Coordinates of C-alpha atoms in Angstrom, one line a residue:
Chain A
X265 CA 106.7 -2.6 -17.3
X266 CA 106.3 -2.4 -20.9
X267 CA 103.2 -1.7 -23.4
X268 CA 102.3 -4.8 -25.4
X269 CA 101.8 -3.8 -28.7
X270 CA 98.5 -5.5 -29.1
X271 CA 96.2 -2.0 -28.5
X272 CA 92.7 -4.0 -29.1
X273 CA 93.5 -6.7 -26.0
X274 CA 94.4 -3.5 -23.6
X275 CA 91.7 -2.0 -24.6
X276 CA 89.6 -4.4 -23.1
X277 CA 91.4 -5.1 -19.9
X278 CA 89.3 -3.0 -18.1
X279 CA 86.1 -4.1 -18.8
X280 CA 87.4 -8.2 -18.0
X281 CA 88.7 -6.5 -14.8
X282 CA 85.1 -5.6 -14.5
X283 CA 83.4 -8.7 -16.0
X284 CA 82.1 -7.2 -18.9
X285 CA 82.8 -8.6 -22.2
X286 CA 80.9 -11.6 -23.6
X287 CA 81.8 -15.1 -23.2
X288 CA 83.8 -15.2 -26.5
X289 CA 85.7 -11.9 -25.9
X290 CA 86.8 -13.1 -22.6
X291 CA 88.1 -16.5 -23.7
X292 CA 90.0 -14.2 -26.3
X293 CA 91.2 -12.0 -23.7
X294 CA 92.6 -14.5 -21.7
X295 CA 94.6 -16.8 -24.5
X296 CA 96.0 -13.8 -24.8
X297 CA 97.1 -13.2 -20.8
X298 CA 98.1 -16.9 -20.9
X299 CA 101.3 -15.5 -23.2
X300 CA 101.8 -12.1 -22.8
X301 CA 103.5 -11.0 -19.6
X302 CA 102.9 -7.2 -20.1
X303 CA 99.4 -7.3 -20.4
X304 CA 99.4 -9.9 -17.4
X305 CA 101.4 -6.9 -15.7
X306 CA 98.6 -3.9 -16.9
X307 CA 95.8 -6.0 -15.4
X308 CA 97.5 -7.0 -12.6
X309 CA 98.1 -3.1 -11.9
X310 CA 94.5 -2.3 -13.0
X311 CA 93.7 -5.0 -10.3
X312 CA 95.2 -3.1 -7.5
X313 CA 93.9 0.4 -7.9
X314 CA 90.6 -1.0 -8.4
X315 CA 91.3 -2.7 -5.2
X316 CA 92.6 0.8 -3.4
X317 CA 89.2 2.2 -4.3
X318 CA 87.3 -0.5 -3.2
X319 CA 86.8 0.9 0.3
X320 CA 83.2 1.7 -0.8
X321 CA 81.4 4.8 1.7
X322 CA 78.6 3.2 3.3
X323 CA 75.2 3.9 2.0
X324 CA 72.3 3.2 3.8
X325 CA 69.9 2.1 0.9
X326 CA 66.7 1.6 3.0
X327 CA 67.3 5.8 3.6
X328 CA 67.3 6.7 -0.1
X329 CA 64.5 4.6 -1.0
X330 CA 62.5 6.2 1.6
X331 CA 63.8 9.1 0.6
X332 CA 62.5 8.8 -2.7
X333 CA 59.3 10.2 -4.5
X334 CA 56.4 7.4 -4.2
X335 CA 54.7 5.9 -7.3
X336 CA 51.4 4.0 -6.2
X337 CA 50.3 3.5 -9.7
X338 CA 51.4 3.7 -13.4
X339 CA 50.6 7.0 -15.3
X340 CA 48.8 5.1 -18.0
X341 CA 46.6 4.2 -15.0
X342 CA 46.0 7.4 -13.8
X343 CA 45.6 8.5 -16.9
X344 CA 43.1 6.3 -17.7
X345 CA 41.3 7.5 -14.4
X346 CA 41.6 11.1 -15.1
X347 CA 40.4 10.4 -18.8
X348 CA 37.0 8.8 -17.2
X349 CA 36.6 11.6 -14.6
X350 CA 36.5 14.0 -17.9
X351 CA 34.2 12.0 -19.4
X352 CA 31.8 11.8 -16.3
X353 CA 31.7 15.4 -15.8
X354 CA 31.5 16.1 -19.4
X355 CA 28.2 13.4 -19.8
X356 CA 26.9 14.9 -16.6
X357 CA 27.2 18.5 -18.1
X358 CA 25.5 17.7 -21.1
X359 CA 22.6 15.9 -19.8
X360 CA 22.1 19.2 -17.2
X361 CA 22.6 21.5 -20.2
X362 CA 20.0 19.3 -22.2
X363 CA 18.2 19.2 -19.5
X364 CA 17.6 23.0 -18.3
X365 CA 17.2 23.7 -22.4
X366 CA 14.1 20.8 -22.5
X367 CA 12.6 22.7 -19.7
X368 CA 12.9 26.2 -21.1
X369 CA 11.0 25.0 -24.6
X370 CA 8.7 22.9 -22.4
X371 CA 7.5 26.1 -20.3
X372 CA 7.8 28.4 -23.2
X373 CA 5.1 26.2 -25.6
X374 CA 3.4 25.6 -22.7
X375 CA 2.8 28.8 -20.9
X376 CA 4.4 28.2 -17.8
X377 CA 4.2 31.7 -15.7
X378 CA 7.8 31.6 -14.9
X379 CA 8.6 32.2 -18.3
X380 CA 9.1 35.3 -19.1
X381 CA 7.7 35.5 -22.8
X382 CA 7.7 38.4 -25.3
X383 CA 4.9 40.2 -24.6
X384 CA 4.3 42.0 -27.7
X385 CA 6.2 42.0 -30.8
X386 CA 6.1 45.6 -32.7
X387 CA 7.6 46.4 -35.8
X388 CA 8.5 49.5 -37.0
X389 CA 10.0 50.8 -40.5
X390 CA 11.0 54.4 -42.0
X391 CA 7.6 55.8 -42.6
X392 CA 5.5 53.2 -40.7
X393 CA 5.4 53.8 -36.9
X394 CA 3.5 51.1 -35.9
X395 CA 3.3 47.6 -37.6
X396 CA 0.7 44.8 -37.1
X397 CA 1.6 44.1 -33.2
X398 CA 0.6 41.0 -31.7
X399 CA 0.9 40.0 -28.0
X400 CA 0.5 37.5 -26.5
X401 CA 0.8 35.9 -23.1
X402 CA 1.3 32.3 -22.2
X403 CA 1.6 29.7 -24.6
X404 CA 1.3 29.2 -28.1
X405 CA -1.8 27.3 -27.5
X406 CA -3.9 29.6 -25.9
X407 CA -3.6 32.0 -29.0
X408 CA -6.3 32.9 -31.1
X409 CA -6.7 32.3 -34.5
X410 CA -6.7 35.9 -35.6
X411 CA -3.9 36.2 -32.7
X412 CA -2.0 33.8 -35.2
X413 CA -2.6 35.4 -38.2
X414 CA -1.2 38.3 -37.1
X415 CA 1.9 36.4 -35.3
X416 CA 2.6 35.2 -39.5
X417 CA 2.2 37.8 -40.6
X418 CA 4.7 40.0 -38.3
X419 CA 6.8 37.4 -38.5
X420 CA 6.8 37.8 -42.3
X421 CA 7.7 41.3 -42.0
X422 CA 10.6 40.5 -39.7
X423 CA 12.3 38.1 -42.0
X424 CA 11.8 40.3 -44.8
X425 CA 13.6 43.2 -43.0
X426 CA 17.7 43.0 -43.6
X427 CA 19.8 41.5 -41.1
X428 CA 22.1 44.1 -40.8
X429 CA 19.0 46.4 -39.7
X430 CA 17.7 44.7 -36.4
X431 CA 17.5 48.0 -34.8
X432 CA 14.4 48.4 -36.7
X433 CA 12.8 45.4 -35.4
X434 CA 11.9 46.8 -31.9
X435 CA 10.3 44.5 -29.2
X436 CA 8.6 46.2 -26.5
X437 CA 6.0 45.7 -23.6
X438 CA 3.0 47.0 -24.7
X439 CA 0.7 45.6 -26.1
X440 CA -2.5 43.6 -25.5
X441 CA -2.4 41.5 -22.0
X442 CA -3.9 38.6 -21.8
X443 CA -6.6 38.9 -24.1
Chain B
X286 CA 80.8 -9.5 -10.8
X287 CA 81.4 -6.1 -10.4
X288 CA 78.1 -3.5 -9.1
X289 CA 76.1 -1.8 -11.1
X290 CA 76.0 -5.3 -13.9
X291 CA 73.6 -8.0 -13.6
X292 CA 73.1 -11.4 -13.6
X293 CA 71.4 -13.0 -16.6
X294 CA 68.6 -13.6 -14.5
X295 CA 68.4 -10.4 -12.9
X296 CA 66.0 -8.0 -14.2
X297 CA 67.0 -5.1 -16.2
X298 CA 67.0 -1.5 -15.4
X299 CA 64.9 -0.7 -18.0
X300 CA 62.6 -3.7 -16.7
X301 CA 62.7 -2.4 -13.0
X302 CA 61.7 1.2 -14.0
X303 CA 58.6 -0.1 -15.6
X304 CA 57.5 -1.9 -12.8
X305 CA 58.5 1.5 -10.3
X306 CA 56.2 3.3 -12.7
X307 CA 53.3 0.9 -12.1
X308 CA 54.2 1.4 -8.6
X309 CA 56.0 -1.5 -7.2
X310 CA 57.9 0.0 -4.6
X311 CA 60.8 -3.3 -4.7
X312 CA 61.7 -2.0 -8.3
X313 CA 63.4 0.9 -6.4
X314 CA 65.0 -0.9 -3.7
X315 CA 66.7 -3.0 -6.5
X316 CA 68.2 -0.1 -8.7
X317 CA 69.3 1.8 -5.8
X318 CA 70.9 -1.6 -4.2
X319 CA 71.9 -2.3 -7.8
X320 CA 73.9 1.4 -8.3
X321 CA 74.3 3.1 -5.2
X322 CA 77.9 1.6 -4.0
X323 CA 79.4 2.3 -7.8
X324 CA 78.1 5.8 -7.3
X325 CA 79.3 6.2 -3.7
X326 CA 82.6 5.2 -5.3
X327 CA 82.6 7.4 -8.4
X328 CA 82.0 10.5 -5.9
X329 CA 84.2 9.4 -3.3
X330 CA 87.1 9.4 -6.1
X331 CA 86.2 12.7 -7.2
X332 CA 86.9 14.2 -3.7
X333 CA 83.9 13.9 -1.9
X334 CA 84.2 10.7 0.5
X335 CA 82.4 13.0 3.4
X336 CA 79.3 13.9 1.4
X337 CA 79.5 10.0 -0.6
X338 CA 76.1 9.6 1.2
X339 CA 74.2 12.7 0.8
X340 CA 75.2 12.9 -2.8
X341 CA 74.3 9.6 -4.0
X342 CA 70.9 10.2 -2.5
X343 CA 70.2 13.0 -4.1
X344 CA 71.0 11.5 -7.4
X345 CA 68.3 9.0 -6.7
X346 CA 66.0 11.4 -5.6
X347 CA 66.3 13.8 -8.7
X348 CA 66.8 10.7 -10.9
X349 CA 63.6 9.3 -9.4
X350 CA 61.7 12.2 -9.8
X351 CA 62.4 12.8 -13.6
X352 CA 61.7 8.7 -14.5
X353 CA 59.1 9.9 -16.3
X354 CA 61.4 11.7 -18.9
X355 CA 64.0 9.5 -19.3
X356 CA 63.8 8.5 -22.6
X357 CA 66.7 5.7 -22.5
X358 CA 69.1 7.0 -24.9
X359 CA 71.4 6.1 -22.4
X360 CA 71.9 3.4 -19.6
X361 CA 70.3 4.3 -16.4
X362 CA 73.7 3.9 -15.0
X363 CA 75.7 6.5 -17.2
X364 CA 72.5 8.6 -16.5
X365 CA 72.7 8.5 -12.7
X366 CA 76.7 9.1 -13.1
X367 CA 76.2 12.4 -15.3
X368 CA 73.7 13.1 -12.3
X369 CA 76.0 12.7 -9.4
X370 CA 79.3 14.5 -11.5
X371 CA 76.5 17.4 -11.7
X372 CA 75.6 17.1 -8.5
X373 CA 79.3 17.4 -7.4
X374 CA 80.4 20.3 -9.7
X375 CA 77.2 22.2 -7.8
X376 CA 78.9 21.6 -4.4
X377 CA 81.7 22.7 -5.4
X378 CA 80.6 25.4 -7.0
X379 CA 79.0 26.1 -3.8
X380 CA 82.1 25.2 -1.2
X381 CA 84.3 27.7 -3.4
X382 CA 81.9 30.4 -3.0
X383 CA 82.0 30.0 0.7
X384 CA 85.3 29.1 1.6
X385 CA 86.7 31.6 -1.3
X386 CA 89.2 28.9 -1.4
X387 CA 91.4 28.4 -5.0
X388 CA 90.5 26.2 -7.9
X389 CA 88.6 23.0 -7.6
X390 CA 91.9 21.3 -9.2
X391 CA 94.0 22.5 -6.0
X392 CA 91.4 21.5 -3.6
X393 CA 91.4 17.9 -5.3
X394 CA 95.0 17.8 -5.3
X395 CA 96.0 19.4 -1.9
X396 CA 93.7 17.4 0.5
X397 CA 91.9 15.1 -0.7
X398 CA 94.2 12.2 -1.0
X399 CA 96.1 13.1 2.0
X400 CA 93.1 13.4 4.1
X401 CA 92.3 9.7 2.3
X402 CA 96.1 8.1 3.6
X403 CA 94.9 7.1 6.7
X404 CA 92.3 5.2 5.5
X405 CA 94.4 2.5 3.7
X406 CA 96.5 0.4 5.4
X407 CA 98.0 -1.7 2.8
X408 CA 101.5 -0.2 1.9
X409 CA 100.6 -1.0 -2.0
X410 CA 97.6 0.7 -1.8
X411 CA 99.1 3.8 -0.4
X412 CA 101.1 3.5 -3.4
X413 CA 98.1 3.3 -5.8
X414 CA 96.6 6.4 -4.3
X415 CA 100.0 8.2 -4.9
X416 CA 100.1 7.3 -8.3
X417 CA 96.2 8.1 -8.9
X418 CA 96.9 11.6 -7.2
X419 CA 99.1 13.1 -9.8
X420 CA 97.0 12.4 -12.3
X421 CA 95.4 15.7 -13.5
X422 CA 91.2 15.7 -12.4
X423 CA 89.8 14.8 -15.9
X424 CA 92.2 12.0 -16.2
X425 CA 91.8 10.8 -12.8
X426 CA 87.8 10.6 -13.1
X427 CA 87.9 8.9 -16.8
X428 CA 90.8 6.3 -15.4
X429 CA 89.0 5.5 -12.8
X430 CA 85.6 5.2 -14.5
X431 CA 87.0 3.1 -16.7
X432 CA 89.4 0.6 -14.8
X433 CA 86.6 0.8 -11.2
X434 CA 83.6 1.0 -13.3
X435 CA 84.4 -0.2 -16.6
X436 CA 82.4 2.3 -18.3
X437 CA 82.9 2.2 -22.3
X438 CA 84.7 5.5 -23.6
X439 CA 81.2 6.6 -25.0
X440 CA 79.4 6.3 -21.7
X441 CA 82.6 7.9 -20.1
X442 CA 82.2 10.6 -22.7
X443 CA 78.2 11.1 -21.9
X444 CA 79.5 11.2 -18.2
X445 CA 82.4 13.9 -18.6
X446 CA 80.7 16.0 -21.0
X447 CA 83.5 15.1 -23.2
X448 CA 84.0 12.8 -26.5
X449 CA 84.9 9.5 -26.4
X450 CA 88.2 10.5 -28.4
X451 CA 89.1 12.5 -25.6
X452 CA 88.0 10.1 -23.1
X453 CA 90.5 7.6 -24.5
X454 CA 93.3 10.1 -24.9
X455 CA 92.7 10.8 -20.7
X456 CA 92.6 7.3 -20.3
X457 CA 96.1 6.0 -22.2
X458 CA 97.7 9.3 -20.5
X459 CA 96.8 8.4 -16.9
X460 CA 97.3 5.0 -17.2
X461 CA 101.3 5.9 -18.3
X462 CA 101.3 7.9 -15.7
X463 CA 99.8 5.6 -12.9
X464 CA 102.5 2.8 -14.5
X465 CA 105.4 5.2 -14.6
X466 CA 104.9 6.3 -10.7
X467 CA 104.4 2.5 -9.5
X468 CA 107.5 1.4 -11.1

């Protein structure tokens, strides 16, 4: 048996052995087998060891699909899901933060007794022990006039105080109760 | 037409994953139906007819579960090869551990295709497996990927962990050699 000299026909015997190549290769492949005896030869011989291998081991395919690792849906599905479960959880969230936050102003400007309001504010400086103090209990509403007077006018002192200095700005519970 | 290709109507691999990812649960049965007796094949000819079964399984299963990343550079079918020649190499690996037995190469040449005789009746086959048998273990898996599976020498290469220069080398050498010892 002898090598035809014609390296790019060999070359594909193997994959017309196989089926392979396109309609156009394969009629090319085989005007060429029509008058060449040692490439006639090669693919015969390709044609019997792929024959003595063909003796394929059984494989039970119904056992390695089961086998397998289930889908039941696409990812972009899931994903989709799991985006919207976020998004539930995160409007649900918000609403209950906005919620609990409507209700802590409501009860603090109204004078709701579970709120637990500053009882007395009391400023002190260097030099000054004692600073207008208001108190009050309740809500803003039941204050007097005077009561809010004095409210500006601590308040004035506070924001006049630096920032850096909040020591100075004591809040404490004593003071005036329910007046 | 040879396993592991498709008809023109057939859909492709690429086609049937899609659909396995969306969950339809045929799309599997087709690509294993579609690779499993080329596979069974490849690791039967590299020594391990016993395990065919077990192996090609696995290299479903692992293949299966890491879908998601397969990014298609190359055919599902080279893919699930390099998987199963992995798979194989482990085992071996393994067996050699336990048995403290020489190197894979003498295993492959000492047994393996004796143990194989028996199983092929034909008097030109027994010939064939002769011939194949000499061949050293790298050429005998690129010849035979090539001329039972006609793999390209690139997808052979991707396979063998190899280049396809190499890949060609192996597969001019063996076939020489598979010529010279039928003659």
């Amino acid at each position: 048996m002898t090598d035809c000299s014609n390296i790019e026909i060999r070359e594909w015997l193997p994959e017309y052995l196989n089926g392979m190549p396109g309609a156009a290769r394969r009629a090319e492949v085989e005007s060429h087998l029509a008058s060449c005896e040692d490439c006639r030869e090669e693919l015969a011989m390709l044609r019997l060891v792929r024959e003595a291998f063909a003796p394929t081991p059984a494989v039970d395919v119904a056992a390695i699909v089961s086998a397998l690792p289930k889908r039941t849906r696409g990812p972009v599905m899931r994903s989709w899901r799991q985006s919207q479960v976020f998004q539930v959880a995160a409007a649900v969230s918000f609403i209950a933060l906005g919620g609990i936050s409507l209700a802590v102003a409501r009860s603090f400007f109204n004078g709701e007794p579970t709120v637990v309001a500053v009882d007395t504010l009391r400023t002190a400086t260097p030099g000054s022990d004692f600073m207008p103090a208001i108190s009050f209990s309740g809500g803003v509403s039941d204050l007097e006039d005077e009561d809010i007077e004095a409210l500006l006018t601590a308040l004035e002192t506070i924001e006049a105080l630096p920032v850096t200095e909040s020591s100075e700005v004591l809040m404490t519970g004593t003071g005036r109760q329910g007046s | 037409m040879a396993e592991g290709l498709t008809d023109p109507g057939d859909p492709l691999d690429s086609t049937l994953i899609q659909r396995w990812k969306e969950g339809d649960e045929r799309a599997a049965t087709a690509l294993v139906e579609r690779h499993a007796g080329a596979l069974a094949r490849y690791v039967s000819s590299m020594g391990e007819r016993d395990a065919a079964e077990e192996v090609v399984q696995d290299t479903f299963v692992r293949a299966f579960s890491s879908l998601d990343t397969f990014r298609g550079e190359s055919s599902l079918r080279t893919w699930l090869f390099t998987i199963a020649r992995r798979l194989v190499v482990d085992r071996r690996r393994a067996m050699r551990r336990r048995r403290e037995v020489g190197t894979l190469d003498d295993v492959d040449a000492a047994t393996e295709y004796t143990a194989l005789d028996g199983l092929i009746a034909n008097e030109a086959r027994k010939k064939v497996w002769g011939a194949v048998g000499k061949l050293s273990p790298t050429q005998r898996e690129v010849f035979l990927l090539r001329v039972n599976e006609g793999l390209s020498y690139k997808e052979i290469a991707e396979v063998a962990g190899t280049t396809e220069g190499a890949a060609r080398v192996h597969y001019h050498n063996a076939l020489r050699t598979v010529k010279e010892n039928l003659e």
